[in-house]
Coordinates of C-alpha atoms in Angstrom, one line a residue:
M1 CA 16.0 0.7 -12.4
K2 CA 18.6 -1.9 -11.2
N3 CA 21.3 -1.4 -8.5
N4 CA 24.5 -0.8 -10.6
S5 CA 26.7 0.2 -7.8
L6 CA 28.3 -3.3 -7.6
F7 CA 28.9 -3.4 -11.3
I8 CA 30.6 0.0 -11.2
I9 CA 32.9 -1.2 -8.5
L10 CA 33.8 -4.3 -10.5
Q11 CA 34.3 -2.2 -13.6
K12 CA 36.4 0.5 -12.0
M13 CA 38.4 -1.8 -9.8
R14 CA 39.2 -4.6 -12.4
K15 CA 42.5 -3.3 -13.4
P16 CA 43.8 -2.7 -9.9
F17 CA 42.7 -6.2 -8.8
L18 CA 44.5 -7.7 -11.8
V19 CA 47.7 -5.7 -10.9
I20 CA 47.6 -6.9 -7.3
L21 CA 47.0 -10.5 -8.5
I22 CA 49.9 -10.4 -11.1
T23 CA 52.4 -8.8 -8.5
Y24 CA 51.5 -11.3 -5.9
T25 CA 51.8 -14.2 -8.4
I26 CA 55.2 -13.1 -9.6
S27 CA 56.5 -12.6 -6.1
M28 CA 55.2 -16.0 -4.9
I29 CA 56.5 -17.8 -8.0
G30 CA 60.0 -16.3 -7.2
F31 CA 59.9 -17.7 -3.5
L32 CA 58.7 -21.0 -4.8
I33 CA 61.7 -21.4 -7.2
I34 CA 64.4 -19.8 -5.1
E35 CA 66.1 -22.4 -2.9
G36 CA 66.5 -21.7 0.9
V37 CA 68.2 -23.3 3.9
D38 CA 66.5 -24.7 7.0
S39 CA 67.9 -24.6 10.6
N40 CA 70.0 -27.8 9.9
G41 CA 71.6 -26.4 6.8
N42 CA 69.4 -28.6 4.5
P43 CA 68.1 -27.1 1.3
Y44 CA 64.2 -26.4 1.1
H45 CA 61.6 -24.7 -0.9
M46 CA 58.7 -22.6 0.4
T47 CA 55.2 -24.0 0.2
I48 CA 52.6 -21.9 -1.7
F49 CA 51.0 -21.0 1.7
D50 CA 54.5 -19.8 3.2
A51 CA 55.1 -17.7 0.1
F52 CA 51.5 -16.2 0.2
Y53 CA 51.7 -15.6 3.9
F54 CA 55.2 -13.8 3.7
I55 CA 54.1 -11.7 0.7
S56 CA 50.9 -10.7 2.4
Y57 CA 52.5 -8.9 5.3
T58 CA 55.5 -7.7 3.2
A59 CA 53.5 -6.2 0.4
T60 CA 51.6 -4.1 2.9
T61 CA 54.9 -2.9 4.4
I62 CA 53.9 -4.3 7.7
G63 CA 57.1 -6.7 8.1
F64 CA 57.1 -9.7 10.3
G65 CA 60.6 -11.3 10.0
E66 CA 62.0 -14.0 7.8
L67 CA 59.7 -17.2 7.9
P68 CA 59.8 -20.0 8.2
Y69 CA 63.7 -19.9 8.3
P70 CA 66.2 -17.1 7.9
F71 CA 66.6 -16.3 4.2
T72 CA 69.6 -16.7 2.0
Y73 CA 71.1 -13.8 0.1
S74 CA 69.2 -14.9 -3.0
Q75 CA 66.0 -14.9 -1.3
R76 CA 66.6 -11.5 0.3
I77 CA 67.4 -10.0 -3.2
W78 CA 64.0 -11.4 -4.2
V79 CA 62.3 -10.0 -1.2
T80 CA 63.8 -6.5 -2.0
F81 CA 62.5 -6.7 -5.6
S82 CA 59.0 -8.1 -4.5
T83 CA 58.5 -5.2 -1.9
Y84 CA 58.9 -2.5 -4.5
L85 CA 56.9 -4.5 -7.0
T86 CA 53.9 -5.1 -4.7
V87 CA 54.0 -1.7 -3.0
L88 CA 53.7 -0.1 -6.4
G89 CA 50.7 -2.4 -7.1
W90 CA 49.0 -1.4 -3.8
F91 CA 49.7 2.3 -4.6
Y92 CA 48.0 1.9 -7.9
S93 CA 45.0 0.2 -6.4
I94 CA 44.5 2.6 -3.4
G95 CA 44.7 5.6 -5.9
S96 CA 42.1 3.8 -8.1
L97 CA 39.9 3.1 -4.9
M98 CA 40.1 6.8 -4.0
A99 CA 39.2 7.9 -7.5
L100 CA 36.2 5.5 -7.3
F101 CA 35.0 7.2 -4.2
Q102 CA 35.1 10.4 -6.0
D103 CA 33.5 9.2 -9.2
K104 CA 30.2 11.1 -9.8
L105 CA 28.4 8.1 -11.4
F106 CA 29.4 5.8 -8.4
L107 CA 28.3 8.4 -5.8
Q108 CA 25.0 8.9 -7.8
E109 CA 24.3 5.2 -7.8
I110 CA 25.0 4.9 -4.1
E111 CA 22.6 7.8 -3.3
R112 CA 20.1 6.2 -5.6
T113 CA 20.4 2.7 -3.8
K114 CA 19.9 4.6 -0.5
F115 CA 16.8 6.3 -1.8
L116 CA 15.3 3.0 -3.1
R117 CA 15.8 1.5 0.3
Q118 CA 14.1 4.4 2.0
I119 CA 11.1 4.1 -0.3
K120 CA 10.9 0.4 0.4
N121 CA 10.9 1.0 4.0
L122 CA 8.3 3.9 3.8
N123 CA 5.0 2.7 5.2
E124 CA 3.3 5.9 6.1
K125 CA 1.3 8.0 3.7
F126 CA 3.4 10.0 1.4
I127 CA 3.2 12.4 -1.6
V128 CA 5.8 12.6 -4.5
V129 CA 6.9 16.2 -5.1
L130 CA 8.8 16.9 -8.4
G131 CA 11.3 19.7 -8.1
Y132 CA 12.5 21.5 -5.2
N133 CA 12.2 25.3 -4.9
Q134 CA 10.7 28.0 -2.7
I135 CA 7.1 26.8 -3.6
T136 CA 7.6 23.1 -3.1
R137 CA 9.7 23.8 0.2
K138 CA 6.5 25.3 1.7
I139 CA 4.3 22.5 0.5
I140 CA 6.8 19.9 2.1
I141 CA 6.8 22.0 5.4
K142 CA 2.9 22.0 5.6
A143 CA 2.6 18.3 4.6
L144 CA 5.0 17.3 7.3
E145 CA 3.2 19.4 9.9
Q146 CA 0.0 17.4 9.0
G147 CA 1.9 14.0 9.3
L148 CA 2.1 13.5 5.5
R149 CA 5.5 12.3 4.4
T150 CA 7.2 13.6 1.2
V151 CA 9.5 12.3 -1.4
V152 CA 11.2 14.6 -3.8
I153 CA 12.7 14.1 -7.4
E154 CA 15.1 16.9 -8.4
K155 CA 17.5 17.4 -11.4
D156 CA 19.6 20.4 -9.9
K157 CA 22.2 19.2 -7.5
V158 CA 22.3 22.7 -6.0
Q159 CA 18.7 22.4 -5.0
I160 CA 19.4 18.9 -3.8
N161 CA 22.0 20.3 -1.4
N162 CA 19.7 23.0 -0.3
L163 CA 17.0 20.5 0.7
L164 CA 19.6 18.4 2.6
L165 CA 20.7 21.6 4.6
E166 CA 17.0 22.1 5.6
S167 CA 17.2 19.0 7.7
F168 CA 13.5 18.1 7.6
T169 CA 12.1 15.9 10.3
P170 CA 11.2 13.2 9.4
T171 CA 13.7 12.9 6.6
V172 CA 12.7 13.7 3.1
P173 CA 14.1 11.1 0.6
I174 CA 15.3 12.9 -2.6
L175 CA 16.3 11.2 -5.9
Y176 CA 18.6 13.0 -8.4
S177 CA 17.2 12.5 -12.0
E178 CA 17.6 14.5 -15.2
N179 CA 14.1 13.5 -16.3
Y180 CA 10.7 12.3 -14.9
S181 CA 10.3 9.1 -16.8
V182 CA 8.1 6.1 -16.0
K183 CA 11.1 4.3 -14.3
V184 CA 12.0 7.4 -12.2
L185 CA 8.4 7.8 -10.9
E186 CA 8.3 4.0 -10.2
A187 CA 11.5 4.4 -8.2
A188 CA 9.8 7.2 -6.3
G189 CA 7.1 4.8 -5.0
I190 CA 4.3 6.1 -7.1
K191 CA 2.7 2.6 -7.4
K192 CA 2.7 2.0 -3.7
R193 CA -0.6 1.9 -2.0
N194 CA 0.4 4.5 0.6
C195 CA 1.4 7.0 -2.0
K196 CA -1.6 9.5 -2.1
A197 CA -0.5 12.3 -4.5
I198 CA 2.1 13.7 -6.9
V199 CA 2.7 17.4 -7.2
S200 CA 4.0 18.9 -10.5
L201 CA 4.1 22.6 -10.5
F202 CA 6.5 23.3 -13.5
E203 CA 6.1 26.2 -15.8
D204 CA 6.1 23.9 -18.8
D205 CA 2.5 22.9 -19.5
A206 CA 3.6 20.1 -21.8
L207 CA 5.8 18.4 -19.1
N208 CA 2.9 18.8 -16.5
L209 CA 0.6 17.1 -19.0
K210 CA 3.1 14.2 -19.6
I211 CA 3.6 13.7 -15.8
T212 CA -0.2 13.7 -15.3
L213 CA -0.5 11.0 -18.0
I214 CA 2.3 8.8 -16.6
A215 CA 1.1 9.2 -13.0
K216 CA -2.4 8.2 -13.9
S217 CA -1.2 5.2 -16.0
L218 CA 0.9 3.9 -13.1
N219 CA -1.6 4.4 -10.3
K220 CA -5.2 5.3 -11.1
N221 CA -6.1 6.0 -7.4
I222 CA -3.3 8.6 -7.0
K223 CA -4.2 12.4 -6.7
V224 CA -2.5 14.7 -9.2
A225 CA -1.8 18.3 -8.2
V226 CA -0.6 20.1 -11.2
K227 CA -0.2 23.7 -12.5
S228 CA -1.9 25.1 -15.6
T229 CA -1.4 28.5 -17.2
T230 CA -4.1 28.3 -19.9
S231 CA -7.8 27.5 -20.0
N232 CA -7.1 25.0 -22.8
H233 CA -4.4 23.3 -20.8
T234 CA -6.8 23.1 -17.8
E235 CA -9.3 21.3 -19.8
N236 CA -6.8 18.8 -21.1
L237 CA -5.6 18.0 -17.6
K238 CA -9.2 17.6 -16.3
D239 CA -9.8 15.1 -19.2
L240 CA -6.9 13.0 -17.8
D241 CA -8.6 13.1 -14.4
A242 CA -6.3 15.4 -12.7
E243 CA -7.9 16.2 -9.2
V244 CA -6.2 19.5 -8.5
V245 CA -5.5 21.8 -11.3
V246 CA -4.1 25.1 -10.3
N247 CA -4.0 28.1 -12.6
P248 CA -2.8 30.9 -10.2
F249 CA -3.8 33.7 -12.5
S250 CA -7.4 32.4 -12.7
I251 CA -7.4 32.1 -8.9
I252 CA -6.3 35.8 -8.5
S253 CA -8.9 37.1 -11.0
S254 CA -11.6 35.0 -9.2
E255 CA -10.4 36.6 -5.9
I256 CA -10.8 40.0 -7.3
N257 CA -14.2 39.2 -8.6
M258 CA -15.2 37.9 -5.2
A259 CA -13.8 41.0 -3.6
L260 CA -16.0 43.1 -6.0
S261 CA -19.2 41.2 -5.7
A262 CA -19.0 39.1 -2.5
P263 CA -16.3 40.4 -0.2
N264 CA -17.4 38.2 2.7
L265 CA -16.7 35.2 0.5
F266 CA -13.1 36.5 -0.1
K267 CA -12.9 36.8 3.8
L268 CA -13.9 33.1 4.1
E269 CA -11.4 32.0 1.5
K270 CA -8.6 33.8 3.4
W271 CA -9.7 32.1 6.7
L272 CA -9.8 28.7 5.1
Y273 CA -6.3 29.2 3.8
G274 CA -5.1 30.5 7.2
I275 CA -4.1 33.8 5.7
D276 CA -6.5 36.0 7.9
N277 CA -9.2 35.8 10.6
L278 CA -12.8 36.5 10.4
N279 CA -12.4 39.8 12.1
A280 CA -10.3 41.2 9.2
T281 CA -11.5 44.3 7.5
L282 CA -13.5 43.7 4.1
P283 CA -11.1 44.0 1.1
T284 CA -11.5 47.3 -0.6
F285 CA -12.0 47.1 -4.3
P286 CA -13.9 50.3 -5.4
K287 CA -16.0 50.8 -8.4
G288 CA -14.6 53.0 -11.2
L289 CA -11.7 53.1 -13.7
Y290 CA -9.2 50.4 -13.4
I291 CA -5.7 50.5 -15.1
I292 CA -4.0 47.3 -15.7
C293 CA -0.2 47.5 -16.4
G294 CA 1.2 44.4 -18.0
Y295 CA -1.2 42.6 -20.3
G296 CA 0.0 39.0 -19.8
R297 CA -1.7 35.9 -18.4
M298 CA -2.7 37.7 -15.2
G299 CA -3.6 41.0 -16.7
K300 CA -5.9 39.1 -19.3
K301 CA -7.7 37.1 -16.6
I302 CA -8.3 40.2 -14.5
F303 CA -9.5 42.3 -17.5
E304 CA -12.1 39.4 -18.1
K305 CA -13.4 39.6 -14.6
L306 CA -13.6 43.5 -14.5
N307 CA -15.5 43.4 -17.8
D308 CA -17.9 40.9 -16.3
N309 CA -18.4 43.4 -13.4
K310 CA -19.1 46.2 -16.1
L311 CA -16.1 48.3 -14.9
E312 CA -14.1 50.7 -17.0
V313 CA -10.7 49.5 -17.8
K314 CA -7.5 50.7 -19.3
L315 CA -4.7 48.4 -20.4
V316 CA -1.0 49.2 -20.7
E317 CA 1.4 46.8 -22.4
I318 CA 5.0 47.5 -22.2
N319 CA 6.1 45.0 -24.9
K320 CA 4.8 46.3 -28.2
S321 CA 6.4 43.5 -30.3
K322 CA 4.7 40.8 -28.2
D323 CA 3.6 37.8 -30.3
V324 CA 0.0 37.8 -29.2
E325 CA -3.1 38.4 -31.1
F326 CA -5.5 41.0 -29.4
T327 CA -9.3 41.0 -29.9
K328 CA -10.9 44.2 -31.0
N329 CA -12.3 44.7 -27.5
E330 CA -8.8 44.4 -25.9
M331 CA -7.4 46.8 -28.6
S332 CA -9.9 49.4 -27.9
H333 CA -8.7 49.5 -24.2
L334 CA -5.0 49.0 -24.8
V335 CA -2.2 51.4 -24.9
F336 CA 1.6 50.5 -25.7
G337 CA 4.3 52.2 -23.6
N338 CA 6.3 52.1 -20.3
A339 CA 3.7 51.9 -17.5
D340 CA 5.9 53.8 -15.1
D341 CA 6.0 56.9 -17.4
K342 CA 4.1 59.8 -15.8
E343 CA 2.9 61.3 -19.1
L344 CA 1.5 58.0 -20.2
L345 CA -0.3 57.4 -16.9
S346 CA -1.7 61.0 -17.1
D347 CA -2.8 60.5 -20.6
I348 CA -4.9 57.4 -19.8
G349 CA -6.5 58.9 -16.8
I350 CA -4.5 58.0 -13.7
K351 CA -5.9 61.0 -11.7
D352 CA -9.5 59.8 -12.2
A353 CA -8.7 55.9 -11.7
V354 CA -9.8 54.3 -8.5
A355 CA -7.3 51.3 -8.8
I356 CA -4.1 50.4 -10.6
V357 CA -2.9 46.9 -11.1
A358 CA 0.8 46.2 -11.7
A359 CA 0.8 42.8 -13.3
T360 CA 4.2 42.4 -15.1
D361 CA 6.5 39.3 -14.5
D362 CA 9.2 41.7 -13.1
D363 CA 8.9 42.8 -9.4
T364 CA 11.1 45.9 -9.8
T365 CA 9.0 47.1 -12.6
N366 CA 5.8 46.6 -10.7
L367 CA 7.1 48.5 -7.6
S368 CA 8.1 51.3 -9.9
I369 CA 4.8 51.5 -11.5
L370 CA 2.9 51.8 -8.2
A371 CA 5.4 54.3 -6.9
T372 CA 4.8 56.6 -9.9
A373 CA 1.0 56.1 -9.7
K374 CA 1.0 57.0 -6.1
K375 CA 2.7 60.2 -6.8
L376 CA 0.1 61.2 -9.5
N377 CA -2.9 59.9 -7.4
P378 CA -2.2 59.5 -3.7
D379 CA -5.7 58.0 -3.1
I380 CA -5.5 55.2 -5.7
V381 CA -6.0 51.6 -4.7
T382 CA -2.8 49.7 -5.5
I383 CA -2.9 46.0 -6.6
V384 CA 0.3 44.2 -7.4
R385 CA 1.7 40.9 -8.5
E386 CA 4.7 39.7 -6.6
N387 CA 6.6 37.1 -8.5
E388 CA 9.3 36.0 -6.2
I389 CA 8.7 35.1 -2.6
L390 CA 12.2 36.3 -1.7
D391 CA 10.9 39.9 -2.5
D392 CA 8.3 39.7 0.4
F393 CA 10.2 42.3 2.4
L394 CA 10.1 45.0 -0.4
F395 CA 6.4 44.4 -1.0
K396 CA 5.4 44.6 2.7
N397 CA 7.2 47.8 3.2
A398 CA 5.9 49.4 0.1
N399 CA 2.3 50.3 1.4
I400 CA 0.5 48.4 -1.2
N401 CA -3.3 47.6 -0.7
H402 CA -3.5 44.2 -2.2
I403 CA -0.6 41.8 -2.9
F404 CA -1.1 38.7 -5.0
T405 CA 1.7 36.2 -5.2
P406 CA 1.1 33.3 -7.6
S407 CA 3.6 31.1 -5.8
K408 CA 1.7 31.4 -2.4
I409 CA -1.5 30.8 -4.2
L410 CA 0.0 27.6 -5.5
V411 CA 1.1 26.6 -2.0
N412 CA -2.3 27.4 -0.3
K413 CA -4.2 25.6 -3.1
V414 CA -2.1 22.4 -3.3
T415 CA -1.7 21.9 0.4
N416 CA -5.4 22.6 1.1
A417 CA -6.4 20.1 -1.6
L418 CA -4.0 17.4 -0.4
V419 CA -4.2 17.8 3.4
N420 CA -7.7 19.1 3.8
P421 CA -9.7 17.7 1.0
L422 CA -13.0 18.6 2.5
S423 CA -12.0 22.1 3.1
D424 CA -11.0 22.4 -0.6
K425 CA -14.5 21.0 -1.6
F426 CA -16.1 23.5 0.7
L427 CA -14.3 26.3 -0.9
K428 CA -15.2 25.3 -4.5
L429 CA -18.9 25.2 -3.6
I430 CA -19.0 28.3 -1.7
I431 CA -17.6 30.3 -4.5
K432 CA -21.0 30.0 -6.2
K433 CA -22.7 31.6 -3.2
D434 CA -23.6 35.3 -2.8
N435 CA -22.2 37.9 -0.4
E436 CA -25.4 37.6 1.8
W437 CA -24.9 33.9 2.4
A438 CA -21.2 34.4 3.1
S439 CA -22.0 37.4 5.5
K440 CA -24.3 35.2 7.5
L441 CA -21.8 32.3 7.8
V442 CA -19.1 34.8 8.9
V443 CA -21.4 36.2 11.6
K444 CA -22.4 32.7 12.7
L445 CA -18.7 31.5 13.1
L446 CA -17.8 34.7 15.0
K447 CA -20.8 34.4 17.3
E448 CA -20.5 30.6 18.0
I449 CA -16.8 30.1 17.9
D450 CA -14.2 33.0 17.4
A451 CA -12.4 34.9 14.9
K452 CA -10.1 32.1 13.9
P453 CA -12.0 28.8 14.2
L454 CA -10.1 25.5 13.7
L455 CA -11.1 23.1 10.9
L456 CA -11.7 19.4 11.6
E457 CA -12.3 16.8 9.0
I458 CA -13.9 13.5 10.0
E459 CA -14.5 10.3 8.1
I460 CA -16.8 7.6 9.6
N461 CA -14.8 4.6 9.3
E462 CA -13.3 1.8 11.5
S463 CA -9.8 3.4 11.8
S464 CA -10.8 7.1 12.3
T465 CA -14.0 6.7 14.3
P466 CA -14.1 3.2 15.6
L467 CA -16.9 3.7 18.2
V468 CA -19.2 5.6 15.9
Y469 CA -18.6 2.9 13.2
K470 CA -19.4 0.1 15.6
H471 CA -22.6 1.8 16.9
L472 CA -23.8 2.4 13.3
L473 CA -22.9 -1.2 12.3
L474 CA -25.4 -2.4 14.8
N475 CA -28.2 -0.4 12.9
E476 CA -28.3 2.2 15.7
S477 CA -29.0 5.8 14.6
L478 CA -26.7 8.7 15.4
N479 CA -27.1 12.3 14.2
L480 CA -24.7 15.2 13.6
S481 CA -25.3 16.7 17.0
L482 CA -23.2 14.1 18.6
F483 CA -20.1 16.1 17.7
A484 CA -21.4 19.2 19.4
I485 CA -21.9 17.5 22.9
S486 CA -19.8 18.9 25.7
L487 CA -18.2 16.1 27.7
H488 CA -18.3 18.3 30.9
N489 CA -22.2 18.5 30.6
K490 CA -24.2 16.7 28.1
E491 CA -26.9 19.4 28.1
H492 CA -24.3 21.9 26.9
K493 CA -23.1 22.3 23.5
N494 CA -19.6 23.1 22.3
N495 CA -18.6 25.7 20.0
V496 CA -18.9 23.8 16.8
V497 CA -20.4 24.8 13.4
P498 CA -21.0 22.1 10.7
L499 CA -19.7 23.3 7.4
L500 CA -20.1 20.2 5.1
L501 CA -21.5 16.7 5.0
Q502 CA -20.4 14.4 2.2
R503 CA -22.2 11.1 1.5
E504 CA -20.7 9.4 -1.5
N505 CA -21.4 11.9 -4.3
D506 CA -24.0 14.0 -2.4
I507 CA -22.8 17.1 -0.5
I508 CA -24.7 19.2 1.9
L509 CA -23.3 22.7 2.8
T510 CA -23.8 23.8 6.3
P511 CA -26.0 20.9 7.4
E512 CA -28.4 20.8 10.3
W513 CA -27.5 19.1 13.5
E514 CA -30.5 16.8 13.0
N515 CA -28.9 15.1 9.9
D516 CA -28.3 11.4 10.4
I517 CA -24.8 10.2 10.0
K518 CA -23.9 7.0 8.1
I519 CA -20.8 4.9 7.6
G520 CA -18.6 6.5 5.0
D521 CA -19.8 9.9 5.6
K522 CA -17.2 12.7 5.5
I523 CA -17.8 15.8 7.7
L524 CA -16.1 19.2 7.9
L525 CA -16.5 21.2 11.1
A526 CA -15.4 24.5 12.4
C527 CA -14.6 24.5 16.1
D528 CA -12.4 25.7 18.8
N529 CA -9.5 23.6 20.6
H530 CA -11.9 22.4 23.4
A531 CA -14.5 21.1 21.1
K532 CA -11.9 19.5 18.9
D533 CA -10.5 17.5 21.8
D534 CA -14.0 16.5 22.9
I535 CA -14.9 15.3 19.4
E536 CA -11.7 13.2 19.3
Y537 CA -12.5 11.7 22.7
I538 CA -16.0 10.7 21.6
C539 CA -14.7 9.2 18.5
Q540 CA -11.9 7.1 20.2
N541 CA -12.8 6.6 24.0
I542 CA -15.5 4.1 24.8
Y543 CA -16.3 5.8 28.1
E544 CA -16.7 9.3 26.5
F545 CA -18.7 7.9 23.7
Y546 CA -21.1 6.2 26.1
Y547 CA -21.5 9.4 28.1
A548 CA -22.1 11.5 24.8
T549 CA -24.9 8.9 23.5
T550 CA -26.6 8.1 27.0
G551 CA -25.6 10.9 29.4
K552 CA -24.5 8.4 31.9
E553 CA -21.1 7.5 33.1
K554 CA -20.1 3.9 31.9
R555 CA -19.0 1.7 34.7
T556 CA -16.4 -1.2 34.6
I557 CA -17.2 -4.3 36.5
F558 CA -14.4 -6.4 37.7
K559 CA -15.1 -10.1 38.4
R560 CA -13.4 -11.9 41.2
N561 CA -12.0 -15.4 40.5

């Protein structure tokens, strides 16, 4: 993509330049031909310079007198004609210039040139976000809070204006483009070494797949965070080595499955995403009859998980003409009709049901279904899909037991994977554990830290942990307990719990303090603010590191000259 703004200026202003040139030329030729009189009464002819000089201040209506000598009447008649001629030329040129400054193509080129300059000067780590909406806005905010810059490509100028009105700090460069081609992604800096990820969360699976393919072709080291809506598409994305594939409906069904079989795992997940603390009450998903209203992508996933847990399920689909083939198992549970119809709900056993799931793609319909269900069975557990973040107020005031918002799940999953990659790995691994394991970890975290521990990710390398790195480089040994030492008293331990130790492709969950640490290790710790400060001092300050490893204060000896 070349800088075409100069070409547009030359193209649009070519005629005005020619008009000025021609009017000046005609006026100057007249002054060169018409004879004048000098101060001694002798005839004379203007030089080219005198003619140009006089026309220059006359054409711009400044006026500076008759030079170099008073004019004759013939010259004054020509001055009158030249003034009108050149002023009209200037009016035309100024009008063309004003039109140029309002030309959409020119303004777009100016903005693109500014964007390219911003990308060229961007030296911090950054991610490329495709599209700006309520979801990507929250991703941008969370990324900036963690010191990760963002670059946005958007095809809707209204959304571009919305982003500009946000006044993000630091600035978020934004490029207007109607497509997401190779050249556009290159312009966004995807090939730069400090570009760490690209985020593509479109509803169009084919577009997400195309972007993944382009991104991986341009930069094999870049992370791709992409949305998927089907299992088949998820597999295709993984085949292209997309690191973060998010299917919000799969995640929702997995969370419900966790709540049914391992509620403490669900509690840990909410803590990792910063949604809740570890003292929160366990989610209530009772055993019994479940009614799922709206058998689309989300309803189908939930039905599969409830079936796995051997729970009785009734399905209600509003759209009878839906272009979907149902299995025999699905048809045996399926009823067509309006899910907020009292007679229909009564016929399928709403009074005996323990929970109802409103999973349509319309928020008003979902709220109406739950309101009707509550009237028929006041004790029923209500579970709902919230489609629009803007409807938050309505859902929070509707006294609903469990609200699942696909857009919020996208935000949590993507930001956690990009900003806290070890936390994301930890979450993927603990999902395979049982409720007893999760319960023990929750108790341990509550006992040794508090209800809302901080997460700290450490990588043993020269830039992040220089003192630990140098110590290990000398073949000296260190173990994980180094990060638990209190700098107030070496014999005391800070409030720290190790959650994960990754060494190349080997990962240890909840490692023991006696584990050795090596160069290149990645460590995830849960701790409080005081412990976090001590760990950072140990990694960065030579005096604190010396105390943590020896128990003695390091002395500095000054030599006299």
